[in-house]
Amino acid sequence: MSAPAIDPVRTTSPKPTARRSGKDRRTTPARFDTALGWNDKPGAAWTLRILLCAIALGIFAAPFLAILSGAFTRNASGSSLSFLPHDSTLLNFTVAGERGIWDYFSNSLVIAGGGLLLQLAVCTLAAYALARHRFRGQALVLTLFMLTMMLPEEVIAIPLSLVLGDVPVVHLDLKGTVWGVILPLGAWGFSVMMLTEFMKDIPDEIEEAARLDGVGELRMLWQIVLPLCKPALGVAGVLGFIMIWDQYLLPLIAAKDPTDYTVTVALSVLRTDPEVGSGVVLAGAVIALVPSLIVYLLLQRSLVTGIAAGATKG
Amino acid sequence: MTATVTTPAARGAFKARKVFNKKALVPWLFLAPGLLLALVFKFWPMAKGVWLSFFDVRPFLGDRWTGLDNYTRVLTDHRFQDAIGHTLVLGIGQSLGAIFLGFVLALLLEGQARSLKIVRTAVFLPAVTATAVVGELWRLMYYPTSDGLINSGLNFFGIGPVQFLDNPDLALWSTMAMGIWIWAPYNMVIIMAGLAGVDRSLYEAAAMDGVSLWQRLRYVTLPAIRPALGIVLTLAAIRGLRVFTEVYVLTGGGPAGSTEVWMTRAYTLGFTRNDIGGASAASVVLLCVTLLLTVTVNYFRKRGDVR
């Protein structure tokens, strides 16, 4: 795919048309920049677009306001959900804290942090070998990593839970430890594919020059290849974090008892607790939401680029 | 080194081979962690699942070979048959709905104005939010009394309180609506990437030929984003088959099994009924269908690309 396809944010063609004056070439989008021919000039189409955007925001973003306001509302319940908190309070968070939400949250943080570190390390190493070396069995290894993408946790959940209880050969019981969640997330085909593609584009001359200087394999990876891969690592990091944070089934089957749950799984524990109201569940939802939200808002550009790049390379 | 006298040439060859061997080992050292983890936590469980699917699994008593019994049991069980139906309805409805809505969103939010970027950022939120959180959110929005969030909106139009999740006839559609909500923004991003690749001069040419907006979409935009649509469709189909968390969190398969999908059924069988063999057989069936679907879609996509 060509470069503009990977960047959905820049949706206009860089080629200016002859009819446009030099002044508005950059600032105002022209009639032919979008499929529907939207333009910036106030008018019927412009009003319609604003209206439709408002509807889209109402459908896709407003529910998040409802979570937030519910979490800060005293005695919030499903029947009193609104977009603005009334009778605002921090009580829901206090109660959620008493129910151990911060323990769940720290479980989540350890798993997300550790899982992401392991995933990035493992996938970088594999991608380096696949991109910068030629060896027998390369195609097979590539296929194996592709297959890991086609083997969703859901499908192997039952045998995986048995394996987690008794890891083959070493006979370790990983259930109830964070390793039960972290280790299965280590080899992520998507990151391997994407990093491999990216590392392949590093010019051979750079590598050859480094080799002449006597640079070994590890230093080559750490000091030459990795710094050049920062954008790809960013994408792998953001997508990996969101993916790990979203895990539900894996933490569920890797847990020995509910105290091992991650915050996303623990929401169902809160919900089924008859002594807490919806407000507390929503407080928990806000707590579970914040980290992925922060990562998204900070790095949304690489996330969006990554989804598009991953899809077009598919 | 052996005691035999070696000619310089032979010594060189020996040295070269040694260096070669060392070099050949390097990539495998780098691959080892990934391959090991994939082997232990992906491929071994898969093989084990296939193996167990032929057994009556009895903890402490030893497994008993039963051949294809688990498969016939699972495939003839009417609750599993219902679950197949629900999985297909949910998967197809959710995929098509999310693709259509994603396309509409992409058309609407295409452009580079700053305000559009902010709208896009906000609209994409459902796709980055953990599914479990989304499930809790929607449970509350679907609150069945007239002052529930969605019901109060419907109330405005004079439609009485709807029992979104408690009505067996509606629960599956309510689940589908949530699925569309989650995946439409995701599809939007991919389709937008496709839209960005459309040659702008084609729009201009179409305008000069005086074609209608509909014709422009039909004959210029759609063909250009066909690859993007193909990818979106593949991803959606696979996602639809293995749908679990959405349903498990939102309805748990209820009411009265009306939202039970293949994976929630397998999960119940395996983890609450301890029928590991049956659950494994169900998973293997799903795995085969997923692989078959992936291969088929890829085949057609490749053929489409060549054409």
PDB file of C-alpha atoms in Angstrom, chain A residues 113-271:
ATOM      1  CA  GLY A 113       2.885  -3.568  32.197  1.00  0.00           C
ATOM      2  CA  GLY A 114       4.599  -6.935  32.446  1.00  0.00           C
ATOM      3  CA  GLY A 115       2.659  -8.423  29.561  1.00  0.00           C
ATOM      4  CA  LEU A 116       3.461  -5.501  27.317  1.00  0.00           C
ATOM      5  CA  LEU A 117       7.164  -5.539  28.187  1.00  0.00           C
ATOM      6  CA  LEU A 118       7.388  -9.264  27.557  1.00  0.00           C
ATOM      7  CA  GLN A 119       5.369  -8.989  24.374  1.00  0.00           C
ATOM      8  CA  LEU A 120       7.483  -6.177  22.978  1.00  0.00           C
ATOM      9  CA  ALA A 121      10.728  -7.933  23.878  1.00  0.00           C
ATOM     10  CA  VAL A 122       9.683 -11.303  22.487  1.00  0.00           C
ATOM     11  CA  CYS A 123       8.158  -9.901  19.324  1.00  0.00           C
ATOM     12  CA  THR A 124      11.103  -7.571  18.676  1.00  0.00           C
ATOM     13  CA  LEU A 125      13.580 -10.422  18.964  1.00  0.00           C
ATOM     14  CA  ALA A 126      11.543 -12.628  16.652  1.00  0.00           C
ATOM     15  CA  ALA A 127      10.976  -9.826  14.159  1.00  0.00           C
ATOM     16  CA  TYR A 128      14.704  -9.018  14.109  1.00  0.00           C
ATOM     17  CA  ALA A 129      15.550 -12.602  13.230  1.00  0.00           C
ATOM     18  CA  LEU A 130      12.846 -12.747  10.572  1.00  0.00           C
ATOM     19  CA  ALA A 131      13.688  -9.406   8.991  1.00  0.00           C
ATOM     20  CA  ARG A 132      17.481  -9.229   9.165  1.00  0.00           C
ATOM     21  CA  HIS A 133      18.491 -12.860   8.789  1.00  0.00           C
ATOM     22  CA  ARG A 134      17.983 -15.509   6.189  1.00  0.00           C
ATOM     23  CA  PHE A 135      17.757 -19.033   7.487  1.00  0.00           C
ATOM     24  CA  ARG A 136      16.255 -22.348   6.677  1.00  0.00           C
ATOM     25  CA  GLY A 137      12.662 -22.710   7.846  1.00  0.00           C
ATOM     26  CA  GLN A 138      11.991 -18.981   7.714  1.00  0.00           C
ATOM     27  CA  ALA A 139       8.699 -19.355   5.850  1.00  0.00           C
ATOM     28  CA  LEU A 140       7.549 -21.969   8.354  1.00  0.00           C
ATOM     29  CA  VAL A 141       8.324 -19.719  11.320  1.00  0.00           C
ATOM     30  CA  LEU A 142       6.459 -16.871   9.669  1.00  0.00           C
ATOM     31  CA  THR A 143       3.459 -19.127   9.132  1.00  0.00           C
ATOM     32  CA  LEU A 144       3.553 -20.219  12.764  1.00  0.00           C
ATOM     33  CA  PHE A 145       3.401 -16.629  13.954  1.00  0.00           C
ATOM     34  CA  MET A 146       0.566 -15.937  11.523  1.00  0.00           C
ATOM     35  CA  LEU A 147      -1.248 -18.933  12.978  1.00  0.00           C
ATOM     36  CA  THR A 148      -1.015 -17.495  16.489  1.00  0.00           C
ATOM     37  CA  MET A 149      -3.198 -14.672  15.189  1.00  0.00           C
ATOM     38  CA  MET A 150      -5.772 -17.171  13.990  1.00  0.00           C
ATOM     39  CA  LEU A 151      -5.856 -19.027  17.298  1.00  0.00           C
ATOM     40  CA  PRO A 152      -8.004 -16.808  19.473  1.00  0.00           C
ATOM     41  CA  GLU A 153      -7.983 -17.329  23.250  1.00  0.00           C
ATOM     42  CA  GLU A 154     -11.669 -18.155  23.131  1.00  0.00           C
ATOM     43  CA  VAL A 155     -11.135 -21.211  20.982  1.00  0.00           C
ATOM     44  CA  ILE A 156      -8.323 -22.707  23.054  1.00  0.00           C
ATOM     45  CA  ALA A 157      -9.677 -21.536  26.407  1.00  0.00           C
ATOM     46  CA  ILE A 158     -10.512 -24.927  27.860  1.00  0.00           C
ATOM     47  CA  PRO A 159      -7.237 -26.727  27.097  1.00  0.00           C
ATOM     48  CA  LEU A 160      -5.320 -23.519  27.872  1.00  0.00           C
ATOM     49  CA  SER A 161      -6.779 -23.482  31.353  1.00  0.00           C
ATOM     50  CA  LEU A 162      -5.516 -27.045  31.820  1.00  0.00           C
ATOM     51  CA  VAL A 163      -2.083 -26.063  30.506  1.00  0.00           C
ATOM     52  CA  LEU A 164      -1.972 -23.070  32.860  1.00  0.00           C
ATOM     53  CA  GLY A 165      -2.673 -25.406  35.770  1.00  0.00           C
ATOM     54  CA  ASP A 166       0.152 -27.717  34.754  1.00  0.00           C
ATOM     55  CA  VAL A 167       2.655 -26.340  32.270  1.00  0.00           C
ATOM     56  CA  PRO A 168       4.071 -29.188  30.200  1.00  0.00           C
ATOM     57  CA  VAL A 169       7.587 -30.491  31.003  1.00  0.00           C
ATOM     58  CA  VAL A 170       8.265 -28.095  33.892  1.00  0.00           C
ATOM     59  CA  HIS A 171       4.966 -28.865  35.692  1.00  0.00           C
ATOM     60  CA  LEU A 172       4.389 -25.404  37.069  1.00  0.00           C
ATOM     61  CA  ASP A 173       0.997 -24.242  38.257  1.00  0.00           C
ATOM     62  CA  LEU A 174       0.585 -20.730  36.874  1.00  0.00           C
ATOM     63  CA  LYS A 175      -2.995 -20.337  38.023  1.00  0.00           C
ATOM     64  CA  GLY A 176      -3.457 -17.553  40.497  1.00  0.00           C
ATOM     65  CA  THR A 177      -0.219 -15.851  39.458  1.00  0.00           C
ATOM     66  CA  VAL A 178       0.102 -12.955  37.044  1.00  0.00           C
ATOM     67  CA  TRP A 179       2.320 -15.174  34.886  1.00  0.00           C
ATOM     68  CA  GLY A 180      -0.745 -17.166  33.884  1.00  0.00           C
ATOM     69  CA  VAL A 181      -1.993 -14.100  32.058  1.00  0.00           C
ATOM     70  CA  ILE A 182       1.312 -12.552  31.022  1.00  0.00           C
ATOM     71  CA  LEU A 183       3.022 -15.546  29.404  1.00  0.00           C
ATOM     72  CA  PRO A 184       0.216 -16.520  26.972  1.00  0.00           C
ATOM     73  CA  LEU A 185       0.224 -12.923  25.703  1.00  0.00           C
ATOM     74  CA  GLY A 186       3.952 -12.973  24.938  1.00  0.00           C
ATOM     75  CA  ALA A 187       3.932 -14.158  21.344  1.00  0.00           C
ATOM     76  CA  TRP A 188       1.563 -11.885  19.475  1.00  0.00           C
ATOM     77  CA  GLY A 189       1.591 -12.535  15.748  1.00  0.00           C
ATOM     78  CA  PHE A 190       0.422  -9.061  14.876  1.00  0.00           C
ATOM     79  CA  SER A 191       3.401  -7.333  16.486  1.00  0.00           C
ATOM     80  CA  VAL A 192       5.829  -9.830  14.965  1.00  0.00           C
ATOM     81  CA  MET A 193       4.404  -9.242  11.471  1.00  0.00           C
ATOM     82  CA  MET A 194       4.338  -5.495  11.775  1.00  0.00           C
ATOM     83  CA  LEU A 195       7.809  -5.135  13.280  1.00  0.00           C
ATOM     84  CA  THR A 196       9.207  -7.548  10.696  1.00  0.00           C
ATOM     85  CA  GLU A 197       7.795  -5.474   7.848  1.00  0.00           C
ATOM     86  CA  PHE A 198       9.214  -2.347   9.406  1.00  0.00           C
ATOM     87  CA  MET A 199      12.680  -3.779  10.069  1.00  0.00           C
ATOM     88  CA  LYS A 200      12.915  -5.080   6.521  1.00  0.00           C
ATOM     89  CA  ASP A 201      12.859  -1.488   5.303  1.00  0.00           C
ATOM     90  CA  ILE A 202      16.032  -0.550   7.155  1.00  0.00           C
ATOM     91  CA  PRO A 203      18.714  -0.146   4.468  1.00  0.00           C
ATOM     92  CA  ASP A 204      21.306  -2.919   4.300  1.00  0.00           C
ATOM     93  CA  GLU A 205      24.079  -0.314   4.105  1.00  0.00           C
ATOM     94  CA  ILE A 206      23.474   0.751   7.688  1.00  0.00           C
ATOM     95  CA  GLU A 207      23.757  -2.826   8.873  1.00  0.00           C
ATOM     96  CA  GLU A 208      26.849  -3.519   6.764  1.00  0.00           C
ATOM     97  CA  ALA A 209      28.585  -0.402   8.061  1.00  0.00           C
ATOM     98  CA  ALA A 210      27.845  -1.429  11.619  1.00  0.00           C
ATOM     99  CA  ARG A 211      29.114  -4.959  10.985  1.00  0.00           C
ATOM    100  CA  LEU A 212      32.389  -3.562   9.620  1.00  0.00           C
ATOM    101  CA  ASP A 213      32.727  -1.685  12.895  1.00  0.00           C
ATOM    102  CA  GLY A 214      32.472  -5.030  14.647  1.00  0.00           C
ATOM    103  CA  VAL A 215      28.984  -4.594  16.064  1.00  0.00           C
ATOM    104  CA  GLY A 216      27.539  -7.852  17.374  1.00  0.00           C
ATOM    105  CA  GLU A 217      23.983  -9.089  16.992  1.00  0.00           C
ATOM    106  CA  LEU A 218      22.591  -7.812  20.273  1.00  0.00           C
ATOM    107  CA  ARG A 219      24.171  -4.386  19.936  1.00  0.00           C
ATOM    108  CA  MET A 220      22.962  -4.255  16.355  1.00  0.00           C
ATOM    109  CA  LEU A 221      19.413  -4.800  17.530  1.00  0.00           C
ATOM    110  CA  TRP A 222      19.602  -2.531  20.545  1.00  0.00           C
ATOM    111  CA  GLN A 223      21.601   0.394  19.196  1.00  0.00           C
ATOM    112  CA  ILE A 224      20.920   0.399  15.464  1.00  0.00           C
ATOM    113  CA  VAL A 225      17.686  -1.362  14.586  1.00  0.00           C
ATOM    114  CA  LEU A 226      15.525  -0.450  17.582  1.00  0.00           C
ATOM    115  CA  PRO A 227      16.102   3.330  17.457  1.00  0.00           C
ATOM    116  CA  LEU A 228      15.100   3.233  13.786  1.00  0.00           C
ATOM    117  CA  CYS A 229      11.938   1.305  14.657  1.00  0.00           C
ATOM    118  CA  LYS A 230      10.554   3.736  17.213  1.00  0.00           C
ATOM    119  CA  PRO A 231       7.345   4.500  15.274  1.00  0.00           C
ATOM    120  CA  ALA A 232       6.590   0.809  14.802  1.00  0.00           C
ATOM    121  CA  LEU A 233       7.376   0.092  18.446  1.00  0.00           C
ATOM    122  CA  GLY A 234       4.962   2.862  19.404  1.00  0.00           C
ATOM    123  CA  VAL A 235       2.208   1.272  17.358  1.00  0.00           C
ATOM    124  CA  ALA A 236       2.929  -2.194  18.735  1.00  0.00           C
ATOM    125  CA  GLY A 237       2.984  -0.764  22.246  1.00  0.00           C
ATOM    126  CA  VAL A 238      -0.336   1.061  22.014  1.00  0.00           C
ATOM    127  CA  LEU A 239      -2.192  -1.740  20.272  1.00  0.00           C
ATOM    128  CA  GLY A 240      -0.628  -4.295  22.606  1.00  0.00           C
ATOM    129  CA  PHE A 241      -1.621  -2.341  25.684  1.00  0.00           C
ATOM    130  CA  ILE A 242      -5.208  -1.909  24.532  1.00  0.00           C
ATOM    131  CA  MET A 243      -5.360  -5.596  23.608  1.00  0.00           C
ATOM    132  CA  ILE A 244      -3.988  -6.752  26.963  1.00  0.00           C
ATOM    133  CA  TRP A 245      -6.185  -4.366  28.931  1.00  0.00           C
ATOM    134  CA  ASP A 246      -9.201  -5.703  27.044  1.00  0.00           C
ATOM    135  CA  GLN A 247      -8.473  -9.322  27.988  1.00  0.00           C
ATOM    136  CA  TYR A 248     -11.402 -10.942  29.714  1.00  0.00           C
ATOM    137  CA  LEU A 249     -11.404 -14.694  29.264  1.00  0.00           C
ATOM    138  CA  LEU A 250      -7.699 -15.180  29.937  1.00  0.00           C
ATOM    139  CA  PRO A 251      -7.640 -13.479  33.367  1.00  0.00           C
ATOM    140  CA  LEU A 252     -10.859 -15.320  34.151  1.00  0.00           C
ATOM    141  CA  ILE A 253      -9.450 -18.777  33.494  1.00  0.00           C
ATOM    142  CA  ALA A 254      -5.987 -17.990  34.873  1.00  0.00           C
ATOM    143  CA  ALA A 255      -7.374 -16.930  38.245  1.00  0.00           C
ATOM    144  CA  LYS A 256      -7.562 -19.277  41.197  1.00  0.00           C
ATOM    145  CA  ASP A 257     -10.040 -17.149  43.074  1.00  0.00           C
ATOM    146  CA  PRO A 258     -11.640 -13.739  42.489  1.00  0.00           C
ATOM    147  CA  THR A 259      -8.805 -11.830  44.175  1.00  0.00           C
ATOM    148  CA  ASP A 260      -6.651 -12.680  41.144  1.00  0.00           C
ATOM    149  CA  TYR A 261      -9.031 -10.955  38.727  1.00  0.00           C
ATOM    150  CA  THR A 262      -8.102  -7.938  36.679  1.00  0.00           C
ATOM    151  CA  VAL A 263     -10.184  -4.811  37.014  1.00  0.00           C
ATOM    152  CA  THR A 264     -12.175  -5.500  33.842  1.00  0.00           C
ATOM    153  CA  VAL A 265     -13.171  -8.964  35.054  1.00  0.00           C
ATOM    154  CA  ALA A 266     -13.834  -7.664  38.553  1.00  0.00           C
ATOM    155  CA  LEU A 267     -16.618  -5.440  37.255  1.00  0.00           C
ATOM    156  CA  SER A 268     -18.861  -8.491  37.102  1.00  0.00           C
ATOM    157  CA  VAL A 269     -17.973  -9.264  40.734  1.00  0.00           C
ATOM    158  CA  LEU A 270     -19.035  -5.750  41.696  1.00  0.00           C
ATOM    159  CA  ARG A 271     -22.219  -6.044  39.685  1.00  0.00           C
TER     160      ARG A 271
END
